PDB file of C-alpha atoms and ligand atoms in Angstrom:
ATOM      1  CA  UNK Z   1     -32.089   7.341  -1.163  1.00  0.00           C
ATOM      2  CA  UNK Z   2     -30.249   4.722   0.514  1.00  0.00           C
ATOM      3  CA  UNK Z   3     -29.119   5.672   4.436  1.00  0.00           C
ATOM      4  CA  UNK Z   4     -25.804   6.951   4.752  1.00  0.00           C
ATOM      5  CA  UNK Z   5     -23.639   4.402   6.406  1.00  0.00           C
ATOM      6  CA  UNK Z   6     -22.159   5.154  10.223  1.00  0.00           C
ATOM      7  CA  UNK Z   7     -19.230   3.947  11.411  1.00  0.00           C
ATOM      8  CA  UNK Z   8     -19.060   2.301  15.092  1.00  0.00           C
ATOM      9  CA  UNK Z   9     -18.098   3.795  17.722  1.00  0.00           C
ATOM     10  CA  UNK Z  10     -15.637   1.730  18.365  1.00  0.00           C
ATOM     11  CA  UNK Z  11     -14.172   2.356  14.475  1.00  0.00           C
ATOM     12  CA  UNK Z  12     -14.172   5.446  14.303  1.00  0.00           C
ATOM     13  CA  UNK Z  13     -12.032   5.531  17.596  1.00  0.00           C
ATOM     14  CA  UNK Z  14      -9.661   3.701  16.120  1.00  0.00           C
ATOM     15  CA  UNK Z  15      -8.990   6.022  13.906  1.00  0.00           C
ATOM     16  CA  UNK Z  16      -6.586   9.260  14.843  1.00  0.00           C
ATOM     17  CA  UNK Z  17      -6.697  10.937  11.335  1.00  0.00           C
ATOM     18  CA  UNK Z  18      -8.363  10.969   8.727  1.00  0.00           C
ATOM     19  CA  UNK Z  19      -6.410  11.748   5.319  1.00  0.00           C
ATOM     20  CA  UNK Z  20      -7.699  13.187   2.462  1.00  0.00           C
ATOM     21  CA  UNK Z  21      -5.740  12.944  -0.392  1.00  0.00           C
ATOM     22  CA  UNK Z  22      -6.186  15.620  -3.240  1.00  0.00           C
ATOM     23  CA  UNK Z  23      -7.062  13.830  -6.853  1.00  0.00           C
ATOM     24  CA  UNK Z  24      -4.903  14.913 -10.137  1.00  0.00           C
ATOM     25  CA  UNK Z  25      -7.922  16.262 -11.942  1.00  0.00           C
ATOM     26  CA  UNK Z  26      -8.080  15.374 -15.668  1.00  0.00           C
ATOM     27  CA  UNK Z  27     -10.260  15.140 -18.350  1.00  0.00           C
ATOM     28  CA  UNK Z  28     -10.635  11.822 -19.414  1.00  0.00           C
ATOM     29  CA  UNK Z  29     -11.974  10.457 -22.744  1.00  0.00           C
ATOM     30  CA  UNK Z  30     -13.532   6.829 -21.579  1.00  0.00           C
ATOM     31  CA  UNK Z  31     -12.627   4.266 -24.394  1.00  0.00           C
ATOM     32  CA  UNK Z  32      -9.421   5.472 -25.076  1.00  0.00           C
ATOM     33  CA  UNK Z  33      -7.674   2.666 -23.054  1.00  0.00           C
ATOM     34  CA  UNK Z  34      -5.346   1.746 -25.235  1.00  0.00           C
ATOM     35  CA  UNK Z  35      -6.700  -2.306 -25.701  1.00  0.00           C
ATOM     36  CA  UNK Z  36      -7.050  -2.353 -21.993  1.00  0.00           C
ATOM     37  CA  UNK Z  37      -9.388  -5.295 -20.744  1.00  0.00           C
ATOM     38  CA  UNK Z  38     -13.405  -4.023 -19.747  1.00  0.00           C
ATOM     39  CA  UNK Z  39     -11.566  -4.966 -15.990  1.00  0.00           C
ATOM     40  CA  UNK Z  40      -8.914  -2.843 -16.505  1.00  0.00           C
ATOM     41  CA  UNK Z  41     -10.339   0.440 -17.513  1.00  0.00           C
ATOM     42  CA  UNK Z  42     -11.717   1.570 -14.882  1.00  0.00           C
ATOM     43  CA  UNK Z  43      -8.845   1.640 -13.238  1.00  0.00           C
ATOM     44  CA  UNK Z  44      -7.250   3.203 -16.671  1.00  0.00           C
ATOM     45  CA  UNK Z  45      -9.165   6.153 -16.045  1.00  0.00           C
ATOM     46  CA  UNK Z  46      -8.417   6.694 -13.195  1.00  0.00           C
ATOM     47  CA  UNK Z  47      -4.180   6.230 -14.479  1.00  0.00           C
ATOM     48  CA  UNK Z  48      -3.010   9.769 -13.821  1.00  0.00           C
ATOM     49  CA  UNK Z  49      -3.792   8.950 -10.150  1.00  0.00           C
ATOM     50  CA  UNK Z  50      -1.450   6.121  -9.997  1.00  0.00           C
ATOM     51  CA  UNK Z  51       1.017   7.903 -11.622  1.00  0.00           C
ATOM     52  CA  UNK Z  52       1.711  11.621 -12.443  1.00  0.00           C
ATOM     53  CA  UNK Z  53       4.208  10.631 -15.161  1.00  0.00           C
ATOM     54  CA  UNK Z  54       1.952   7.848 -16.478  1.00  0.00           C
ATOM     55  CA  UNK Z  55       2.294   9.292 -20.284  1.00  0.00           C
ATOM     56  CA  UNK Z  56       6.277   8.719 -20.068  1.00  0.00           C
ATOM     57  CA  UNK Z  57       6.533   5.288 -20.339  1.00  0.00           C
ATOM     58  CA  UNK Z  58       4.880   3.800 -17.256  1.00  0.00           C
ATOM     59  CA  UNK Z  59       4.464  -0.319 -17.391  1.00  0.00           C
ATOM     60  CA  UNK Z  60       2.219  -1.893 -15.803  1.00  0.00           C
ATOM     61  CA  UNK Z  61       0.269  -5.720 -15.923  1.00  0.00           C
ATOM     62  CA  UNK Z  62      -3.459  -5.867 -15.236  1.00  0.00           C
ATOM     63  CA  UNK Z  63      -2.449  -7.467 -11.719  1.00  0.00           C
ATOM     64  CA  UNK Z  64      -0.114  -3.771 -11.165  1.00  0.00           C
ATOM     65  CA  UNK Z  65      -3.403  -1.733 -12.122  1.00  0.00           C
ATOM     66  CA  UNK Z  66      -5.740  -3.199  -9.090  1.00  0.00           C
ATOM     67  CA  UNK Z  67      -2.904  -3.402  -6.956  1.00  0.00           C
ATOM     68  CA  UNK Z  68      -0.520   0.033  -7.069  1.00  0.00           C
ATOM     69  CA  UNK Z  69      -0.720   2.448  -4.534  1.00  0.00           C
ATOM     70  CA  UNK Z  70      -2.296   5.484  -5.778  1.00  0.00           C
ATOM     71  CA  UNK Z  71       0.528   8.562  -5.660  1.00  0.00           C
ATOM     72  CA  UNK Z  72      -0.392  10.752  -4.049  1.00  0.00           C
ATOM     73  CA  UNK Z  73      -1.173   8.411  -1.132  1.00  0.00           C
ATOM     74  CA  UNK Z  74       2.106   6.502  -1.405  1.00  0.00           C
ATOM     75  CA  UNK Z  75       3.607  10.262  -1.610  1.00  0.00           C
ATOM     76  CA  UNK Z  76       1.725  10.801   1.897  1.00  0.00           C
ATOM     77  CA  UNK Z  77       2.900   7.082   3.137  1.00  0.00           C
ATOM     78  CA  UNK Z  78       6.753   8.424   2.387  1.00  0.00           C
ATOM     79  CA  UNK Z  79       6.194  11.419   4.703  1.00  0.00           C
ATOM     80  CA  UNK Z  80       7.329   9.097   7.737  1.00  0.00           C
ATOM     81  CA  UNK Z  81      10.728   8.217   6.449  1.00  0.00           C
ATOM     82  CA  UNK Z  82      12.837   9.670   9.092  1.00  0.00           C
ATOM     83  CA  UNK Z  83      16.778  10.587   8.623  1.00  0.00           C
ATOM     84  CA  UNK Z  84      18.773   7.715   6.982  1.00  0.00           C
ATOM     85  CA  UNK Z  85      16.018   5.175   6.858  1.00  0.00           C
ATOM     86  CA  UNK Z  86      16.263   2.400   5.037  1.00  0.00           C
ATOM     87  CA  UNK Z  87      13.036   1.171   3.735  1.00  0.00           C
ATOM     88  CA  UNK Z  88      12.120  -2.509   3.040  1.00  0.00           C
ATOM     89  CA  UNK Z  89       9.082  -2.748   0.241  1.00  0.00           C
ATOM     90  CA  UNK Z  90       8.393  -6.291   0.431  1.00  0.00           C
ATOM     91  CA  UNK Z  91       5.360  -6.364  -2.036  1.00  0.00           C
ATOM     92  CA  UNK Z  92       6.679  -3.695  -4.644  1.00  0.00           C
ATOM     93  CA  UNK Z  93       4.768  -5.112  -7.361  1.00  0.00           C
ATOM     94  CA  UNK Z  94       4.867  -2.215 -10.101  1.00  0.00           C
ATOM     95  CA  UNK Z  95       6.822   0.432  -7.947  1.00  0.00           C
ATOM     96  CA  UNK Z  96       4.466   2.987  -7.088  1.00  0.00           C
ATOM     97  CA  UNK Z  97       5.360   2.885  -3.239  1.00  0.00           C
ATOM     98  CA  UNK Z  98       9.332   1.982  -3.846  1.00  0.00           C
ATOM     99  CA  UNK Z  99       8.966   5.496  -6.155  1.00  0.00           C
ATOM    100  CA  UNK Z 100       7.911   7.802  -3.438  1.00  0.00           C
ATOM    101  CA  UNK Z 101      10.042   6.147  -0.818  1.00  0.00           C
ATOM    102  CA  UNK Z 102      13.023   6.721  -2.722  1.00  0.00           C
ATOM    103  CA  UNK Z 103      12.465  10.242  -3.059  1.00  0.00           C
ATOM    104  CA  UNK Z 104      11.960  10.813   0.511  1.00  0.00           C
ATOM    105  CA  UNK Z 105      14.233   8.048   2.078  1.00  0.00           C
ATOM    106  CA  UNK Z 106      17.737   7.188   2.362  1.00  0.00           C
ATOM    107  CA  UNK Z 107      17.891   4.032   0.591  1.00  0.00           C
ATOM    108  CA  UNK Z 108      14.639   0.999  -0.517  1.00  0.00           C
ATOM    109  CA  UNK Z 109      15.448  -2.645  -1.210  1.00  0.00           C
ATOM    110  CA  UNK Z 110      12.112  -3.122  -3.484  1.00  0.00           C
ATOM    111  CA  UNK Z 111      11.508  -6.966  -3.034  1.00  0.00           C
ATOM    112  CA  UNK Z 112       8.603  -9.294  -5.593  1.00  0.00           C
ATOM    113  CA  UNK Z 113       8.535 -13.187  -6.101  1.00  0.00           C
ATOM    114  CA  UNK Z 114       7.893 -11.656  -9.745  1.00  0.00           C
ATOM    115  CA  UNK Z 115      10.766 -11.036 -12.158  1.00  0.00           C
ATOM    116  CA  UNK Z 116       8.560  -8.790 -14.446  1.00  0.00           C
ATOM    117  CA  UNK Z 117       6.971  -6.472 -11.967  1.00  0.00           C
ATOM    118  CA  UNK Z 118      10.555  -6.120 -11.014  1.00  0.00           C
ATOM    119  CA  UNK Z 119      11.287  -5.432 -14.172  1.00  0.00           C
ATOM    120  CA  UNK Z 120       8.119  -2.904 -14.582  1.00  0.00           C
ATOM    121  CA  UNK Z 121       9.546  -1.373 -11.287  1.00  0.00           C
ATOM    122  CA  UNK Z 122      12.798  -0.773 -12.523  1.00  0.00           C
ATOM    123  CA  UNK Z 123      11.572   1.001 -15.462  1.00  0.00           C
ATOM    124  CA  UNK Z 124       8.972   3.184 -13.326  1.00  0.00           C
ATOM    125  CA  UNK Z 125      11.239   4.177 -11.307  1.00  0.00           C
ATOM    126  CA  UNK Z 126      13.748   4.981 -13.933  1.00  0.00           C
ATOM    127  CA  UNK Z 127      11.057   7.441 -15.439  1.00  0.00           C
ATOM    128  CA  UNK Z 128      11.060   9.316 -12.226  1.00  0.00           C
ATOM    129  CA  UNK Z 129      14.508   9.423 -11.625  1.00  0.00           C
ATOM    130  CA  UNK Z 130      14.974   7.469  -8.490  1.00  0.00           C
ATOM    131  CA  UNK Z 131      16.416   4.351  -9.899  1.00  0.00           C
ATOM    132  CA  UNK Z 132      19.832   4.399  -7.944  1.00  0.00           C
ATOM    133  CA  UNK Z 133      18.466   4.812  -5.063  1.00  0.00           C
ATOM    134  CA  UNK Z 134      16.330   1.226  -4.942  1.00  0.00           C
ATOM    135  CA  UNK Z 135      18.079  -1.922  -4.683  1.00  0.00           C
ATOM    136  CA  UNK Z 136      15.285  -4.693  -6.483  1.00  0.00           C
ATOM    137  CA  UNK Z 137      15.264  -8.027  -5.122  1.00  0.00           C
ATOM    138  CA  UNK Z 138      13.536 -11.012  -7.079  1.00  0.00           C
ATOM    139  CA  UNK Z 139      12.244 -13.166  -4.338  1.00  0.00           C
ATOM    140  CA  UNK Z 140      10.052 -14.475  -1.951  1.00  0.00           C
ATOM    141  CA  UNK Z 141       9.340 -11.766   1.274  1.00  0.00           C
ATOM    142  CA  UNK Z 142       9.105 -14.196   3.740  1.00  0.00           C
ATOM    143  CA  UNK Z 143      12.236 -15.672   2.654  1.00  0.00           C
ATOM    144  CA  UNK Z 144      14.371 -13.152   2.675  1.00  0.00           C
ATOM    145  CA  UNK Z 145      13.318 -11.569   5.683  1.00  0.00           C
ATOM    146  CA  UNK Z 146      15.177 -13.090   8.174  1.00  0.00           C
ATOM    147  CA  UNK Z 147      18.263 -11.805   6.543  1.00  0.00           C
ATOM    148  CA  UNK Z 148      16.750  -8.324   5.757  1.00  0.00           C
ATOM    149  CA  UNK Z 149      18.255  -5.526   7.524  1.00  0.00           C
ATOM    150  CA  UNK Z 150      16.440  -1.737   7.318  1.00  0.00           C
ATOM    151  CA  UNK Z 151      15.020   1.068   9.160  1.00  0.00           C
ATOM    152  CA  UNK Z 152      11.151   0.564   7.975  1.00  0.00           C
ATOM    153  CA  UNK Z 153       9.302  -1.992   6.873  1.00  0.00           C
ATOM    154  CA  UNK Z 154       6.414  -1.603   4.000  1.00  0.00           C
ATOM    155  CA  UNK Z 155       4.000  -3.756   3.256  1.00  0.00           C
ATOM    156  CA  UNK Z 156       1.529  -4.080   0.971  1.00  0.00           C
ATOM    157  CA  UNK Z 157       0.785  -7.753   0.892  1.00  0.00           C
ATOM    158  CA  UNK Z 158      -2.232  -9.116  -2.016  1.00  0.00           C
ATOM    159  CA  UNK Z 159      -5.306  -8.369  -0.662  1.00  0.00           C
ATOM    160  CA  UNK Z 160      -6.710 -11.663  -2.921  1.00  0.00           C
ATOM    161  CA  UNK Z 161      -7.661  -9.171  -5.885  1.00  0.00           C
ATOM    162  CA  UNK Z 162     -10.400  -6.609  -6.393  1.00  0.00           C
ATOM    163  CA  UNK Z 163     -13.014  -8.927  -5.096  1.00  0.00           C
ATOM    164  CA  UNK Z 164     -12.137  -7.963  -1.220  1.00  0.00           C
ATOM    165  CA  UNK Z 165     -14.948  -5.327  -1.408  1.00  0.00           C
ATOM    166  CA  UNK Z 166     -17.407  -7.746  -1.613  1.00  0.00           C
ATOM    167  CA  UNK Z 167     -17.183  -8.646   1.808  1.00  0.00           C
ATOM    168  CA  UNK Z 168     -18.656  -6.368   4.723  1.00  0.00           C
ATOM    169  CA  UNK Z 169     -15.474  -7.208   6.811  1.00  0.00           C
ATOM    170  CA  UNK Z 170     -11.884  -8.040   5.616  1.00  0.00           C
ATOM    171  CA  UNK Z 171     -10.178 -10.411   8.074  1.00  0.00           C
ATOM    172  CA  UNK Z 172      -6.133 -10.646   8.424  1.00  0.00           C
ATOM    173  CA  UNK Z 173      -6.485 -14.255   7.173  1.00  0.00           C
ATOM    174  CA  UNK Z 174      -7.332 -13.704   3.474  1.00  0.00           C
ATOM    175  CA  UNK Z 175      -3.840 -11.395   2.931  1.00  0.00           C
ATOM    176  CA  UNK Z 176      -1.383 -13.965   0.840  1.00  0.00           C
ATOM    177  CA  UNK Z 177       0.597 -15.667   0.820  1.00  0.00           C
ATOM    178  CA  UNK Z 178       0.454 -15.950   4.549  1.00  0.00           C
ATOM    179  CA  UNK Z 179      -2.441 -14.325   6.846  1.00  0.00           C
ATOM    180  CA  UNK Z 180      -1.643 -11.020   8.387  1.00  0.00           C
ATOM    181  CA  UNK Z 181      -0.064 -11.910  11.548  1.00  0.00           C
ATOM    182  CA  UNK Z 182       2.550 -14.383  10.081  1.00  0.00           C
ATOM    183  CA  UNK Z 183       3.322 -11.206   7.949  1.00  0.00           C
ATOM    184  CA  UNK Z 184       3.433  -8.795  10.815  1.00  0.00           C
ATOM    185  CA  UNK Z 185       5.882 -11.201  12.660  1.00  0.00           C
ATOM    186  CA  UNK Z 186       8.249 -11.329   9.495  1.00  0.00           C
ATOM    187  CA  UNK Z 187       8.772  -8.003   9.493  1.00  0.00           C
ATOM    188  CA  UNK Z 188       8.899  -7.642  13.149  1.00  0.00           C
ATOM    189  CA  UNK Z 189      12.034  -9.635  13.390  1.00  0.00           C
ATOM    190  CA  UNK Z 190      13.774  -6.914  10.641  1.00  0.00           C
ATOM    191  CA  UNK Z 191      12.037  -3.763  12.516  1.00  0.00           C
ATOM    192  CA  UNK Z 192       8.865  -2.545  14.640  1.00  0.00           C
ATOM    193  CA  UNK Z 193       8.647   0.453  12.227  1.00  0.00           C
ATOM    194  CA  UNK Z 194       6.020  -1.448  10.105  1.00  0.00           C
ATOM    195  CA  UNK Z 195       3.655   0.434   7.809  1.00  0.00           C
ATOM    196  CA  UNK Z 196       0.917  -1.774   6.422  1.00  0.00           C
ATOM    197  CA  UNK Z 197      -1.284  -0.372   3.437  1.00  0.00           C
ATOM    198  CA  UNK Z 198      -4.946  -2.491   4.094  1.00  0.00           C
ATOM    199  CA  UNK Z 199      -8.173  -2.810   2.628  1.00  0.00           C
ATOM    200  CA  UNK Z 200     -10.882  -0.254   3.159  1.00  0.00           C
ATOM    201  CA  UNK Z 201     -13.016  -2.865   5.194  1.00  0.00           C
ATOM    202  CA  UNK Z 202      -9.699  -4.393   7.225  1.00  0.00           C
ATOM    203  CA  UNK Z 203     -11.289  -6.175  10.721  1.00  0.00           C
ATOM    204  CA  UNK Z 204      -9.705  -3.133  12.795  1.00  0.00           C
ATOM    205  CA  UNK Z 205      -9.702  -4.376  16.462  1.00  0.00           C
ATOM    206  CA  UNK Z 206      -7.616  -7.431  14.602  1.00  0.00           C
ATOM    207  CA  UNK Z 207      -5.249  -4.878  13.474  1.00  0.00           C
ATOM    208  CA  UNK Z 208      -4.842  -3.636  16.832  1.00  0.00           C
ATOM    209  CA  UNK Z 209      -4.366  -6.948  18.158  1.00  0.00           C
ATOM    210  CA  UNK Z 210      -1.090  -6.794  16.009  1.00  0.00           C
ATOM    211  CA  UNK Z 211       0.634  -4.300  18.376  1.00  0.00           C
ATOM    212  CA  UNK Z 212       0.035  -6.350  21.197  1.00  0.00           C
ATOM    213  CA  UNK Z 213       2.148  -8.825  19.489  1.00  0.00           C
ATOM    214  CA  UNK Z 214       4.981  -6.800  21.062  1.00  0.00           C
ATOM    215  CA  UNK Z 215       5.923  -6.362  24.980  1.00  0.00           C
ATOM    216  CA  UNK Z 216       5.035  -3.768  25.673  1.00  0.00           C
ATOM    217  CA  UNK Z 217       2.635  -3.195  22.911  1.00  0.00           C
ATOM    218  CA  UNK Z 218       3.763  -0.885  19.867  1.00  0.00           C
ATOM    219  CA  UNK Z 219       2.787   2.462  18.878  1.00  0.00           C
ATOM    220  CA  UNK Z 220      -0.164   2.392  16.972  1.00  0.00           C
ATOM    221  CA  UNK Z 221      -1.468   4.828  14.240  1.00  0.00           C
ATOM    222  CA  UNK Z 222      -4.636   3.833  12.079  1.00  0.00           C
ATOM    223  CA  UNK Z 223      -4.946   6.283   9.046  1.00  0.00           C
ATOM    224  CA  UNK Z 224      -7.807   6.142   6.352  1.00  0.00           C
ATOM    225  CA  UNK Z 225      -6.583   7.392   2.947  1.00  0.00           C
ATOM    226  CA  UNK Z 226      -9.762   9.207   0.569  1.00  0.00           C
ATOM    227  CA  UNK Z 227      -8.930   9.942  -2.936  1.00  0.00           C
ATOM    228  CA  UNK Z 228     -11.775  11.456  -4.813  1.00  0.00           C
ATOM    229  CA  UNK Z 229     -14.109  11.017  -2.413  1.00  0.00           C
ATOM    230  CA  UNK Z 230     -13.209   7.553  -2.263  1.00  0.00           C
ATOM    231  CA  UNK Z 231     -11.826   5.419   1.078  1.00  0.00           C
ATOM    232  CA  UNK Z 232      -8.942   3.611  -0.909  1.00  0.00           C
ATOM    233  CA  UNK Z 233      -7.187   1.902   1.904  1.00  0.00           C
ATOM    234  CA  UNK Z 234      -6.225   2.352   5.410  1.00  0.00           C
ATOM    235  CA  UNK Z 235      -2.594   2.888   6.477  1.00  0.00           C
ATOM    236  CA  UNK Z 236      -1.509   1.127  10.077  1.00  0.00           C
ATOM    237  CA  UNK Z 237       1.511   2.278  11.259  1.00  0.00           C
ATOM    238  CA  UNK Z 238       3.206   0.958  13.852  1.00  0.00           C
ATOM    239  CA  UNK Z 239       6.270   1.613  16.078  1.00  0.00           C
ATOM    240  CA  UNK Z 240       8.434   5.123  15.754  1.00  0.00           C
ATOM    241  CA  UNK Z 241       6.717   5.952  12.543  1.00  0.00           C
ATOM    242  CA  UNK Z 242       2.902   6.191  14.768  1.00  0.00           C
ATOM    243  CA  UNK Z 243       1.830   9.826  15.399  1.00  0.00           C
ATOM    244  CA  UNK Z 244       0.944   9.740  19.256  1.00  0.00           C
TER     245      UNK Z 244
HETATM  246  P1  ADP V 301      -3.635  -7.530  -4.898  1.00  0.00           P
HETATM  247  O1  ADP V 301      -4.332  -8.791  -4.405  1.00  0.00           O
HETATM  248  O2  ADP V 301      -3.682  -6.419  -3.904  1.00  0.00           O
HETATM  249  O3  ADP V 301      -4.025  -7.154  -6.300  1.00  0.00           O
HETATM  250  P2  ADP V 301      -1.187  -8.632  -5.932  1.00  0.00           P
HETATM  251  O4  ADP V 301      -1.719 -10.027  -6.130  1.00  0.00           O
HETATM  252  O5  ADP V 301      -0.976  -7.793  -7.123  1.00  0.00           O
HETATM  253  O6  ADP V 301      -2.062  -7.856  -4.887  1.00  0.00           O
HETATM  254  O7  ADP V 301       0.189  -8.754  -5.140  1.00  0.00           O
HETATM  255  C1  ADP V 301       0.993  -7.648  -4.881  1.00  0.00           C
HETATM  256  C2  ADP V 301       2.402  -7.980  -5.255  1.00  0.00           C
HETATM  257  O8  ADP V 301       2.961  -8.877  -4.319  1.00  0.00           O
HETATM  258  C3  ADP V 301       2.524  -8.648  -6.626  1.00  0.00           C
HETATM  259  O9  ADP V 301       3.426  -7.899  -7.398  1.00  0.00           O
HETATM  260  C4  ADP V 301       3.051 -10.032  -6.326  1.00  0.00           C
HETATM  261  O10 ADP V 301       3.971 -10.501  -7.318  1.00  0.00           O
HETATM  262  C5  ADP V 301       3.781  -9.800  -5.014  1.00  0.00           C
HETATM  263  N1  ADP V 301       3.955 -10.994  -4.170  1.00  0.00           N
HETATM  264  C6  ADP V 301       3.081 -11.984  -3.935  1.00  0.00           C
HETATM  265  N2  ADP V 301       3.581 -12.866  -3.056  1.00  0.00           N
HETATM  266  C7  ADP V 301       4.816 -12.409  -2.716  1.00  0.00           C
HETATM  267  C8  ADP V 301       5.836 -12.868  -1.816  1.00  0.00           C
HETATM  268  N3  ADP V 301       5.690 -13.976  -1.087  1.00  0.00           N
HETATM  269  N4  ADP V 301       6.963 -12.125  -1.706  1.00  0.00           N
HETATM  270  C9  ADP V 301       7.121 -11.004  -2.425  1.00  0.00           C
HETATM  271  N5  ADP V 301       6.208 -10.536  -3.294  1.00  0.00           N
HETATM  272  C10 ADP V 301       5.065 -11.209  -3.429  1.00  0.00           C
END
């Protein structure tokens, strides 16, 4: 049997909780994908996870399957919407953050350079009934954010596809469009409540290095989210929104 992997020290340090997220348990009939692509289903299976309400009309493109936020995380992610916040999404892709936002938070401007996952967001977020509540913006993040106003700031930025967990460490340079610090920066000028939703293997003294960006340094609050048994991503949150 292959030795269990430790983590450093120094990683496991960084981080102050560790989140386990309970699965939607289902029985699943593998092949049953509806003409999904041999990439796809796996993540098919797994559907029910992404979304509760899948079965009621969900839409999503094969670049919305590797790239959604599971709910139940993005449910947890919503917890730190305080009174009246305004979130900014600026990577909504197929909505699955924007969803859980709006039913926790004030108001979300959902923003994506893509007029169809816009579109697919918009319909997802019809199905659960938080539709008014998200104003979707067709556009380029980095663009718009200097004339962005809001409460919170969300990203999830492309991690470069499902090939990032190849690599033994994931460095803040391979997020597009722009590497991880021009993105932090963007949305630092809007807010310092920034949540960022990471790879599993993210370079974590880099994302530290991101709080120091501010004088003094942010609040900092590194949060590792397991589905299933399964580290799906890490959640950084930064400013107000950072347990002490
Ligand atoms: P991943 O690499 O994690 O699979 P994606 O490539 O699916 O991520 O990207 C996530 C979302 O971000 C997509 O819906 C994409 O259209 C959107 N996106 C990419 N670049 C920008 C940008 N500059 N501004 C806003 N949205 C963007």
């Amino acid at each position: 049997m292959a030795p269990k992997r430790r983590r450093s020290r120094k990683r496991r340090k960084l981080f102050k909780r560790r989140v386990k997220v309970k699965a939607v348990p289902r029985a699943e009939e593998p092949g049953d994908g509806e003409g999904v692509s041999p990439m796809v289903e796996k993540y098919w299976l797994q559907r029910f996870n992404l979304f509760s309400k899948y079965d009621e009309g969900i839409k999503m493109d094969e670049e919305g399957w590797f790239s959604v936020t599971p709910e139940e995380i993005a449910a947890r992610q919503a917890d730190r919407c305080f009174g009246g916040a305004v979130v900014i999404d600026g990577f909504t892709g197929v909505g699955g953050n924007a969803i859980q936002f709006a039913a926790k938070c004030n108001h979300v401007i959902a923003i994506d350079i893509d007029p169809k996952k816009i579109e697919m967001a918009r319909n997802n977020a019809s199905i659960y009934g938080v539709e008014e509540y998200i104003d979707f913006l067709i556009g380029d993040f980095f663009q718009l954010a200097p004339f962005l106003k809001g409460d919170i700031v969300f990203l999830s930025p492309p991690w470069g596809g499902p090939t990032y967990k190849l690599r033994s460490t994931y460095t803040l340079d391979l997020l597009k469009p722009k590497d991880g610090y021009s993105l932090f920066q963007a949305a630092q000028n809007i807010t310092p409540n920034i949540m960022m939703y990471l790879p599993r293997n993210v370079d974590l003294l880099q994302v530290e290095q991101l709080s120091w960006l501010s004088s003094p340094p942010l609040q900092i609050q590194i949060e590792e989210n397991v589905l299933h048994g399964y580290v799906k991503g890490i959640t950084v949150y930064f400013g107000d929104i950072a347990s002490p």
